[in-house]
Amino acid sequence: MTISHWIGGRRTAGSPIATSDVFNPATGAVTGQVPLASVDDVNAAVAAAREAFPAWREASLSQRAGVMFKLRELIDANRAELARTISAEHGKVFADALGEVQRGLEVVEFACGIPTLLKGEMTPDVSSAVDAFSVRQPLGVVAGITPFNFPVMVPMWMFPMALACGNTFVLKPSERDPSASLFLAELVQQAGVPDGVFNVVQGDATAVNALLDHPDVAAVSFVGSTPIARAIHQRASAAGKRVQALGGAKNHMVVLPDADIGQAADAAVSAGYGSAGERCMAISVVVAVGDVADRLIPAVVERIGELKIGPGLSDDPVDMGALVTATHRDRVRSYVDLGLSEGAELVVDGRDLKVDGNPDGFWLGPCLFDRVTPAMKIYADEIFGPVLAVIRADTFDDALALVNANPYGNGAAIFTNDGGAARVFQREVTAGMVGINVPIPVPMAYHSFGGWKDSLFGDTHVYGPEGVKFYTSYKAVTVRWPDPHERGVDLGFPQAR
Ligand code: NAD
């Protein structure tokens, strides 16, 4: 199957610089070829978006909200097909892919409220015969560059908000699982969005750089790994664009001695191995305080033993699927080898996992390390696979200091029944999203998502109120309608009278 771009409301092959294989991770088979856009292809997409902008910006708020309501219905009706498309190229299990669709859909639902969200503020009588009000206006053409791990949800963190605010959009999805972006483009068109308002260019760094350098792109939303996020932020900022660049993560789950160990073990396994650890909010480090490790690790091992691993779309549902590509699987596996050579204790070894009937899938079973130390590379690096590390800490203060010394700051969780400790943790921890007895605290669509430190470059989080702020420019207007009888020149600085 050849996968295409979506420019000006239709599929197009463009003039790619190369093509890249797309795989079914469960079988290892090549299932498609994705074109990697040339600079000309990117220029065509930006030109289509630029041409569509004036009319879309003029569309009334009820028209834009109406389109979002229709999109909500279409996505709802196509949940299962979208989830199958995700699973076929990403490898995650069907139920998890359905969850991804749901979390993206919630942003569309939030965007349905755009008339209220764009309400400005008005102050009458700031001076005699003078009123003041504020408005938020769309930016123009905005770009979204997204990672492989949520091919539906992460684009939907961005484009529903951008479109509802009156912008036009160019999406550059991950080249590893590109098909879902075209499915979304068709639904956006069916919802009544005019051609050119939403475009997709498939591609790699060439396409990304063309978007970052393009003078007609006003703002860039990026989600991906930290080194790329940092580079994107620098390059797009240097080109004068507004940028939000969300990066990688190393999310800690602190477990205090008073926690319910069974619940903590459930959470660690769910958040550590769900989607094979390929989530930016996955728990990758458990910080076991005091005597917790000796009680928690057997409970985690028991739960790992019960996990079913296999094709994400199998009739008999499984808990964990394959990793996205063989290259990524091999990289993750190499970290397991490294952890052993660094002296960590490998309590569960998933390296030899075989899945019946699918010998060539990109498999790696759950791996669990105990006695990891902050000096080890398996702690320092984001591994992005089913590898969970346990670090032992003597006290709560030591645990908090460890979390805060980590350069990443996406999510952080604490498991405890001590409200005082939880309160100190949520106040002091240097992470953008905090969970108290919640391992994956992804905010609902009416809050905003984003990390701190090396997990986000830029100062605006995505979707929710921050999304409205990111995709609009603030304007303050002062209006005088003077009494027709008032006359006279005044050279003084304007001030309230
Ligand atoms: P990635 O950084 O490799 O790729 C992300 C996007 O950048 C893709 O569209 C890719 O084509 C493009 N890209 C890759 N190399 C580039 C380069 N040299 N120049 C310009 N563009 C380039 O990330 P990935 O492997 O697709 O996704 C996994 C990463 O994303 C993990 O680090 C994960 O933590 C992170 N992530 C973060 C969040 C968050 O909200 N903070 C959410 C999801 C994923």
Coordinates of C-alpha atoms and ligand atoms in Angstrom, one line a residue:
M1 CA 0.0 0.0 0.0
T2 CA 1.3 3.4 -0.9
I3 CA 0.6 6.1 1.7
S4 CA 0.1 9.7 0.5
H5 CA 0.1 13.3 1.6
W6 CA -3.2 15.2 2.0
I7 CA -2.9 18.6 0.5
G8 CA -5.8 21.0 -0.4
G9 CA -8.4 18.4 0.4
R10 CA -7.1 15.4 -1.5
R11 CA -4.5 12.7 -1.5
T12 CA -1.4 13.4 -3.5
A13 CA 1.8 11.5 -4.1
G14 CA 3.9 14.7 -4.3
S15 CA 7.5 14.5 -5.4
P16 CA 9.2 12.6 -2.6
I17 CA 12.9 12.6 -1.9
A18 CA 12.6 8.9 -0.9
T19 CA 10.1 6.4 0.6
S20 CA 10.3 4.6 3.9
D21 CA 8.9 1.2 4.9
V22 CA 5.9 0.9 7.2
F23 CA 5.7 -2.3 9.2
N24 CA 3.1 -4.4 11.0
P25 CA 5.0 -4.8 14.3
A26 CA 3.2 -8.0 15.2
T27 CA 4.3 -9.9 12.1
G28 CA 7.4 -7.9 11.1
A29 CA 6.0 -7.6 7.5
V30 CA 6.3 -4.5 5.4
T31 CA 2.7 -3.2 4.9
G32 CA 3.3 0.1 3.1
Q33 CA 5.6 2.7 1.7
V34 CA 5.4 6.2 3.0
P35 CA 6.7 9.1 0.8
L36 CA 9.2 11.4 2.5
A37 CA 8.2 14.9 1.4
S38 CA 10.5 17.2 -0.6
V39 CA 10.7 20.9 0.2
D40 CA 8.4 21.4 -2.8
D41 CA 5.7 19.2 -1.2
V42 CA 5.9 21.1 2.0
N43 CA 5.7 24.4 0.1
A44 CA 2.5 23.1 -1.6
A45 CA 0.9 22.2 1.7
V46 CA 1.8 25.5 3.3
A47 CA 0.5 27.3 0.2
A48 CA -2.8 25.4 0.4
A49 CA -3.1 26.3 4.1
R50 CA -2.2 30.0 3.4
E51 CA -4.8 30.2 0.7
A52 CA -7.5 28.7 2.9
F53 CA -6.7 31.0 5.9
P54 CA -8.6 34.2 5.0
A55 CA -12.0 32.5 4.5
W56 CA -11.5 30.1 7.5
R57 CA -10.6 33.0 9.7
E58 CA -13.8 34.7 8.6
A59 CA -16.0 31.7 9.3
S60 CA -18.3 32.5 12.3
L61 CA -17.7 31.0 15.6
S62 CA -20.9 29.0 15.2
Q63 CA -19.7 27.6 11.9
R64 CA -16.4 26.6 13.4
A65 CA -18.1 25.1 16.5
G66 CA -20.6 23.3 14.2
V67 CA -17.7 21.6 12.3
M68 CA -16.2 20.5 15.6
F69 CA -19.5 18.9 16.7
K70 CA -19.7 17.0 13.4
L71 CA -16.1 15.9 13.7
R72 CA -16.9 14.6 17.2
E73 CA -19.7 12.5 15.8
L74 CA -17.5 11.2 13.0
I75 CA -14.6 10.2 15.2
D76 CA -17.0 8.6 17.7
A77 CA -18.6 6.6 14.8
N78 CA -15.2 5.5 13.5
R79 CA -13.5 4.7 16.8
A80 CA -12.9 1.0 16.1
E81 CA -11.6 1.6 12.6
L82 CA -9.2 4.3 13.8
A83 CA -8.0 2.0 16.6
R84 CA -7.4 -0.8 14.1
T85 CA -5.4 1.6 12.0
I86 CA -3.3 2.6 14.9
S87 CA -2.7 -0.9 16.1
A88 CA -1.8 -2.2 12.7
E89 CA 1.2 0.2 12.3
H90 CA 2.1 0.9 16.0
G91 CA 1.6 -2.5 17.5
K92 CA -0.3 -1.4 20.6
V93 CA -3.2 -3.5 21.7
F94 CA -6.7 -2.7 20.3
A95 CA -8.2 -1.7 23.7
D96 CA -5.3 0.7 24.3
A97 CA -5.7 2.2 20.8
L98 CA -9.4 2.8 21.6
G99 CA -8.3 4.6 24.7
E100 CA -6.0 6.8 22.6
V101 CA -8.9 7.7 20.3
Q102 CA -11.1 8.6 23.3
R103 CA -8.4 10.9 24.8
G104 CA -8.1 12.7 21.5
L105 CA -11.8 12.9 21.1
E106 CA -12.0 14.8 24.4
V107 CA -10.0 17.6 22.9
V108 CA -12.5 17.9 20.0
E109 CA -15.3 18.1 22.6
F110 CA -13.4 20.9 24.4
A111 CA -12.9 22.7 21.0
C112 CA -16.7 22.5 20.5
G113 CA -16.9 25.2 23.2
I114 CA -14.8 27.6 21.1
P115 CA -17.4 30.5 21.2
T116 CA -17.1 30.6 25.0
L117 CA -13.3 30.0 25.0
L118 CA -12.7 32.9 22.7
K119 CA -14.8 35.3 24.6
G120 CA -12.7 38.4 25.4
E121 CA -13.0 40.8 28.2
M122 CA -14.7 44.1 28.1
T123 CA -14.4 47.1 30.5
P124 CA -16.7 50.0 29.9
D125 CA -15.9 53.6 30.9
V126 CA -12.1 53.2 31.4
S127 CA -12.2 57.0 30.8
S128 CA -14.9 59.3 29.9
A129 CA -16.5 58.0 26.6
V130 CA -13.8 55.3 26.4
D131 CA -14.3 51.6 26.6
A132 CA -11.6 48.8 26.5
F133 CA -11.8 45.2 25.4
S134 CA -9.6 42.3 24.5
V135 CA -9.8 39.8 21.7
R136 CA -7.8 36.7 20.6
Q137 CA -7.1 36.3 16.9
P138 CA -5.8 33.4 14.9
L139 CA -2.2 33.3 13.9
G140 CA -2.4 32.0 10.3
V141 CA -0.8 28.8 9.1
V142 CA 0.4 26.6 12.0
A143 CA 2.3 23.3 11.9
G144 CA 2.2 20.2 14.1
I145 CA 5.0 17.6 14.2
T146 CA 4.1 14.4 16.0
P147 CA 5.7 11.2 17.3
F148 CA 5.0 7.6 16.6
N149 CA 3.6 6.6 19.9
F150 CA 0.1 8.3 19.7
P151 CA -0.6 8.6 15.9
V152 CA -4.2 9.8 16.6
M153 CA -4.2 11.4 20.1
V154 CA -1.2 13.7 19.7
P155 CA -2.3 15.2 16.4
M156 CA -5.7 15.7 18.1
W157 CA -4.0 17.5 21.0
M158 CA -3.2 20.1 18.4
F159 CA -5.3 20.5 15.3
P160 CA -8.9 20.7 16.8
M161 CA -7.7 23.6 19.0
A162 CA -5.8 25.3 16.1
L163 CA -8.7 25.0 13.7
A164 CA -11.4 26.0 16.2
C165 CA -9.3 29.2 16.9
G166 CA -9.4 30.0 13.1
N167 CA -6.0 28.8 12.0
T168 CA -5.1 26.5 9.1
F169 CA -2.9 23.5 9.8
V170 CA -0.1 21.4 8.3
L171 CA 0.5 18.1 10.1
K172 CA 3.7 16.2 9.8
P173 CA 3.0 12.8 11.4
S174 CA 5.6 10.2 12.3
E175 CA 6.8 8.3 9.3
R176 CA 6.6 5.1 11.3
D177 CA 2.8 5.0 11.6
P178 CA 1.4 7.5 9.0
S179 CA -1.9 6.0 7.9
A180 CA -4.0 7.3 10.8
S181 CA -3.3 10.9 9.8
L182 CA -5.0 10.3 6.4
F183 CA -8.0 8.7 8.1
L184 CA -8.2 11.8 10.3
A185 CA -7.9 14.1 7.2
E186 CA -10.9 12.3 5.6
L187 CA -13.0 12.7 8.7
V188 CA -12.0 16.4 9.0
Q189 CA -13.2 16.9 5.4
Q190 CA -16.4 15.0 6.0
A191 CA -17.1 17.3 9.0
G192 CA -17.2 20.2 6.6
V193 CA -13.8 21.7 7.0
P194 CA -13.0 23.5 3.8
D195 CA -10.2 22.1 1.6
G196 CA -6.8 23.5 2.5
V197 CA -7.6 24.2 6.2
F198 CA -6.1 20.8 7.3
N199 CA -3.2 19.3 5.4
V200 CA -0.8 16.4 6.0
V201 CA 2.7 16.0 4.7
Q202 CA 4.4 12.7 5.3
G203 CA 8.1 12.9 5.8
D204 CA 11.3 13.1 7.9
A205 CA 13.7 15.8 9.0
T206 CA 13.7 17.4 5.5
A207 CA 9.9 18.0 5.8
V208 CA 10.3 19.2 9.3
N209 CA 13.1 21.6 8.6
A210 CA 11.1 23.0 5.6
L211 CA 8.2 23.7 7.9
L212 CA 10.5 25.3 10.5
D213 CA 12.1 27.6 8.0
H214 CA 9.0 28.5 6.0
P215 CA 8.2 32.2 6.3
D216 CA 4.4 31.5 6.1
V217 CA 4.3 29.2 9.1
A218 CA 3.5 31.3 12.2
A219 CA 3.7 28.7 14.9
V220 CA 5.0 25.1 15.5
S221 CA 3.7 22.5 18.0
F222 CA 6.1 19.6 18.3
V223 CA 5.9 16.4 20.4
G224 CA 8.8 13.9 20.3
S225 CA 12.1 13.1 21.9
T226 CA 14.1 15.7 23.9
P227 CA 17.1 16.2 21.6
I228 CA 14.8 16.9 18.6
A229 CA 12.4 19.0 20.7
R230 CA 15.3 21.2 21.8
A231 CA 16.6 21.6 18.3
I232 CA 13.1 22.3 16.9
H233 CA 12.6 25.0 19.6
Q234 CA 15.9 26.7 18.8
R235 CA 15.4 26.6 15.0
A236 CA 11.8 27.7 14.9
S237 CA 12.4 30.4 17.5
A238 CA 15.3 31.7 15.5
A239 CA 13.0 32.0 12.5
G240 CA 10.7 34.1 14.7
K241 CA 7.9 31.5 15.2
R242 CA 5.9 30.8 18.3
V243 CA 7.0 27.3 19.4
Q244 CA 5.9 24.6 22.0
A245 CA 8.2 21.6 21.8
L246 CA 7.3 18.7 24.1
G247 CA 10.1 16.3 24.7
G248 CA 10.9 12.9 26.3
A249 CA 10.5 11.8 29.9
K250 CA 11.7 9.7 32.8
N251 CA 8.6 9.4 35.0
H252 CA 9.1 8.4 38.6
M253 CA 6.6 6.7 40.9
V254 CA 7.5 7.2 44.5
V255 CA 6.1 4.5 46.8
L256 CA 6.1 5.3 50.5
P257 CA 6.0 2.5 53.2
D258 CA 2.4 3.3 54.2
A259 CA 1.1 2.8 50.6
D260 CA -1.2 -0.1 49.7
I261 CA 1.4 -2.3 48.1
G262 CA -1.1 -4.3 46.0
Q263 CA -2.5 -1.1 44.5
A264 CA 1.0 0.3 43.9
A265 CA 2.1 -3.0 42.2
D266 CA -1.0 -2.8 39.9
A267 CA -0.2 0.8 39.0
A268 CA 3.5 0.1 38.4
V269 CA 2.8 -2.8 36.1
S270 CA 0.0 -1.0 34.2
A271 CA 2.0 2.2 33.8
G272 CA 5.3 0.6 33.2
Y273 CA 4.3 -2.0 30.6
G274 CA 1.1 -0.5 29.0
S275 CA 1.7 0.2 25.3
A276 CA 5.0 -1.7 25.8
G277 CA 6.4 1.3 27.7
E278 CA 6.1 3.5 24.6
R279 CA 4.3 6.3 26.3
C280 CA 5.7 9.7 27.3
M281 CA 3.8 9.3 30.6
A282 CA 4.9 5.7 31.2
I283 CA 6.4 5.0 34.6
S284 CA 10.0 4.0 34.0
V285 CA 11.4 4.4 37.5
V286 CA 9.8 3.2 40.8
V287 CA 11.4 4.9 43.8
A288 CA 10.9 2.4 46.7
V289 CA 11.3 4.2 50.0
G290 CA 12.4 2.4 53.2
D291 CA 11.4 -1.3 53.1
V292 CA 9.0 -1.0 50.2
A293 CA 11.2 -2.7 47.6
D294 CA 11.2 -6.1 49.3
R295 CA 7.4 -6.1 49.5
L296 CA 6.7 -4.4 46.2
I297 CA 9.0 -6.3 43.9
P298 CA 7.5 -9.8 44.5
A299 CA 4.0 -8.3 43.9
V300 CA 5.2 -6.7 40.6
V301 CA 6.8 -10.0 39.5
E302 CA 3.6 -11.9 40.2
R303 CA 1.6 -9.5 38.0
I304 CA 4.2 -9.5 35.2
G305 CA 3.9 -13.3 35.1
E306 CA 0.1 -12.9 34.4
L307 CA 0.5 -10.6 31.4
K308 CA -0.5 -11.9 28.0
I309 CA 1.6 -10.6 25.1
G310 CA 0.8 -10.9 21.5
P311 CA -0.5 -9.2 18.4
G312 CA -2.5 -6.0 19.3
L313 CA -5.3 -7.1 17.0
S314 CA -5.6 -10.7 18.1
D315 CA -9.1 -12.1 18.6
D316 CA -8.2 -13.2 22.1
P317 CA -7.3 -9.9 23.7
V318 CA -3.8 -9.4 25.0
D319 CA -2.3 -7.0 27.5
M320 CA 0.8 -5.9 25.6
G321 CA 1.8 -5.8 21.9
A322 CA 5.0 -5.6 19.9
L323 CA 7.4 -2.6 19.8
V324 CA 7.1 -0.3 16.9
T325 CA 10.0 -1.4 14.8
A326 CA 12.9 -3.9 14.9
T327 CA 15.4 -1.1 15.2
H328 CA 13.6 0.4 18.3
R329 CA 13.2 -3.1 19.8
D330 CA 16.9 -3.8 19.4
R331 CA 17.7 -0.4 21.0
V332 CA 15.5 -1.1 24.0
R333 CA 17.0 -4.6 24.3
S334 CA 20.5 -3.2 24.2
Y335 CA 19.6 -1.2 27.4
V336 CA 18.7 -4.4 29.1
D337 CA 22.2 -5.8 28.3
L338 CA 23.7 -2.5 29.4
G339 CA 21.8 -2.6 32.7
L340 CA 23.3 -6.0 33.5
S341 CA 26.8 -4.8 32.7
E342 CA 26.3 -1.7 34.9
G343 CA 25.5 -4.0 37.8
A344 CA 21.7 -3.6 38.1
E345 CA 19.8 -6.8 39.2
L346 CA 17.6 -8.1 36.4
V347 CA 14.7 -9.6 38.3
V348 CA 12.5 -10.3 35.2
D349 CA 14.2 -10.8 31.8
G350 CA 11.9 -10.5 28.8
R351 CA 14.7 -10.7 26.1
D352 CA 13.8 -14.2 25.0
L353 CA 10.1 -13.8 24.6
K354 CA 8.6 -15.8 21.7
V355 CA 5.1 -15.3 20.5
D356 CA 3.4 -18.4 19.0
G357 CA 2.7 -18.0 15.3
N358 CA 4.5 -14.6 15.0
P359 CA 8.2 -15.4 15.0
D360 CA 9.2 -12.2 13.2
G361 CA 7.2 -9.7 15.3
F362 CA 9.2 -7.0 17.1
W363 CA 8.8 -8.6 20.6
L364 CA 10.4 -7.8 23.9
G365 CA 8.8 -9.1 27.1
P366 CA 8.6 -7.0 30.3
C367 CA 11.9 -6.5 32.0
L368 CA 12.4 -5.4 35.6
F369 CA 15.6 -4.1 37.2
D370 CA 16.2 -3.8 40.9
R371 CA 19.0 -1.9 42.6
V372 CA 19.4 0.6 39.9
T373 CA 21.4 3.7 40.9
P374 CA 21.3 7.3 39.6
A375 CA 24.7 6.9 38.1
M376 CA 23.6 4.2 35.7
K377 CA 22.8 5.0 32.0
I378 CA 19.7 2.8 32.2
Y379 CA 18.5 5.4 34.7
A380 CA 19.7 8.5 32.9
D381 CA 18.4 7.7 29.4
E382 CA 14.8 7.5 28.3
I383 CA 14.6 3.8 27.1
F384 CA 11.0 4.0 25.8
G385 CA 10.2 0.3 26.1
P386 CA 9.0 -2.3 28.6
V387 CA 11.8 -1.8 31.0
L388 CA 11.0 -0.8 34.6
A389 CA 13.8 0.2 37.0
V390 CA 13.5 0.2 40.8
I391 CA 15.7 2.5 42.8
R392 CA 15.8 2.1 46.6
A393 CA 15.7 5.3 48.7
D394 CA 16.1 5.5 52.5
T395 CA 13.7 8.4 53.1
F396 CA 10.9 10.5 51.5
D397 CA 13.3 13.4 51.3
D398 CA 15.9 11.3 49.4
A399 CA 13.2 10.2 47.0
L400 CA 12.0 13.7 46.3
A401 CA 15.5 15.0 45.8
L402 CA 16.2 12.2 43.3
V403 CA 13.1 13.0 41.3
N404 CA 13.9 16.7 41.3
A405 CA 17.6 16.1 40.3
N406 CA 16.4 14.3 37.1
P407 CA 16.6 16.6 34.0
Y408 CA 13.2 15.5 32.8
G409 CA 10.0 16.8 34.3
N410 CA 7.0 15.3 32.5
G411 CA 5.0 13.3 35.0
A412 CA 5.7 12.3 38.6
A413 CA 3.5 10.2 40.9
I414 CA 3.4 9.3 44.6
F415 CA 1.7 6.4 46.2
T416 CA 0.9 6.9 49.9
N417 CA -1.9 7.2 52.4
D418 CA -0.2 10.1 54.1
G419 CA -1.9 13.3 53.0
G420 CA 0.8 15.5 54.4
A421 CA 3.6 13.7 52.4
A422 CA 1.4 13.8 49.3
R423 CA 0.9 17.6 49.7
V424 CA 4.6 18.3 50.1
F425 CA 5.3 16.1 47.1
Q426 CA 2.8 17.9 44.8
R427 CA 4.1 21.3 46.0
E428 CA 7.8 20.6 45.7
V429 CA 8.2 18.2 42.8
T430 CA 9.6 19.7 39.6
A431 CA 7.3 18.1 37.1
G432 CA 4.5 19.5 35.0
M433 CA 1.9 16.7 35.8
V434 CA 1.6 15.1 39.2
G435 CA -0.3 12.1 40.3
I436 CA -1.3 11.2 43.8
N437 CA -2.1 7.5 43.8
V438 CA -2.5 8.0 40.0
P439 CA 0.4 6.7 38.0
I440 CA -0.4 8.3 34.6
P441 CA -1.8 11.8 35.4
V442 CA -2.6 12.9 31.8
P443 CA -4.8 16.0 32.3
M444 CA -8.4 16.0 30.9
A445 CA -8.9 18.2 27.8
Y446 CA -10.2 21.2 29.8
H447 CA -6.8 21.4 31.7
S448 CA -3.6 21.5 29.7
F449 CA -0.8 18.9 29.1
G450 CA 2.9 19.6 29.4
G451 CA 6.0 18.9 31.4
W452 CA 8.8 21.0 32.9
K453 CA 12.6 21.1 32.4
D454 CA 13.8 19.0 29.5
S455 CA 10.3 17.7 28.8
L456 CA 9.1 20.9 27.4
F457 CA 10.8 23.8 25.5
G458 CA 8.6 26.9 25.3
D459 CA 6.3 28.1 27.9
T460 CA 2.8 27.0 26.8
H461 CA 1.4 23.6 27.4
V462 CA -0.9 21.9 24.8
Y463 CA -4.7 21.8 24.6
G464 CA -7.1 23.1 27.2
P465 CA -6.9 26.9 28.0
E466 CA -3.2 26.9 27.2
G467 CA -4.0 25.6 23.7
V468 CA -6.3 28.5 23.1
K469 CA -3.6 30.9 24.2
F470 CA -0.9 29.2 22.0
Y471 CA -3.0 29.3 18.8
T472 CA -4.1 32.9 19.2
S473 CA -2.6 36.4 19.5
Y474 CA -4.0 38.7 22.2
K475 CA -5.1 42.1 21.2
A476 CA -6.2 45.0 23.5
V477 CA -8.6 47.5 21.9
T478 CA -9.4 51.0 23.3
V479 CA -12.5 52.8 21.8
R480 CA -13.6 56.3 22.2
W481 CA -17.0 57.4 21.0
P482 CA -17.0 60.9 22.3
D483 CA -19.9 63.1 23.1
P484 CA -20.3 65.0 19.8
H485 CA -20.3 68.3 21.9
E486 CA -16.8 67.6 23.4
R487 CA -14.0 69.4 21.5
G488 CA -10.3 70.4 22.2
V489 CA -6.7 69.4 21.5
D490 CA -4.7 67.8 24.5
L491 CA -1.0 66.9 24.1
G492 CA -0.8 65.2 27.5
F493 CA -0.2 61.5 27.8
P494 CA -3.6 59.7 27.5
Q495 CA -4.9 58.9 31.0
A496 CA -8.2 58.1 32.6
R497 CA -10.4 61.1 33.4
Ligands
NAD1 P1 11.2 11.5 17.5 O1 11.8 12.7 18.3 O2 12.1 10.6 16.9 O3 10.2 12.0 16.3 C1 9.2 13.0 16.5 C2 9.0 13.7 15.2 O4 10.1 14.4 14.8 C3 8.6 12.8 14.1 O5 7.6 13.4 13.3 C4 9.9 12.7 13.3 O6 9.7 12.4 11.9 C5 10.5 14.0 13.5 N1 12.0 14.0 13.5 C6 12.8 12.9 13.9 N2 14.1 13.2 13.7 C7 14.1 14.5 13.3 C8 15.2 15.4 13.0 N3 16.5 15.1 13.1 N4 14.9 16.7 12.7 C9 13.6 17.0 12.6 N5 12.5 16.2 12.8 C10 12.8 15.0 13.2 O7 10.2 10.8 18.5 P2 9.5 9.4 18.3 O8 10.5 8.3 18.5 O9 8.6 9.4 17.2 O10 8.5 9.4 19.6 C11 8.9 9.0 20.9 C12 9.4 10.2 21.7 O11 8.4 11.2 21.8 C13 9.8 9.8 23.1 O12 10.9 10.5 23.5 C14 8.6 10.3 24.0 O13 8.8 10.6 25.3 C15 8.2 11.5 23.2 N6 6.8 11.9 23.5 C16 6.6 13.0 24.3 C17 5.4 13.4 24.6 C18 5.1 14.5 25.5 O14 4.0 14.9 25.6 N7 6.1 15.1 26.1 C19 4.3 12.7 24.1 C20 4.5 11.6 23.2 C21 5.8 11.2 22.9

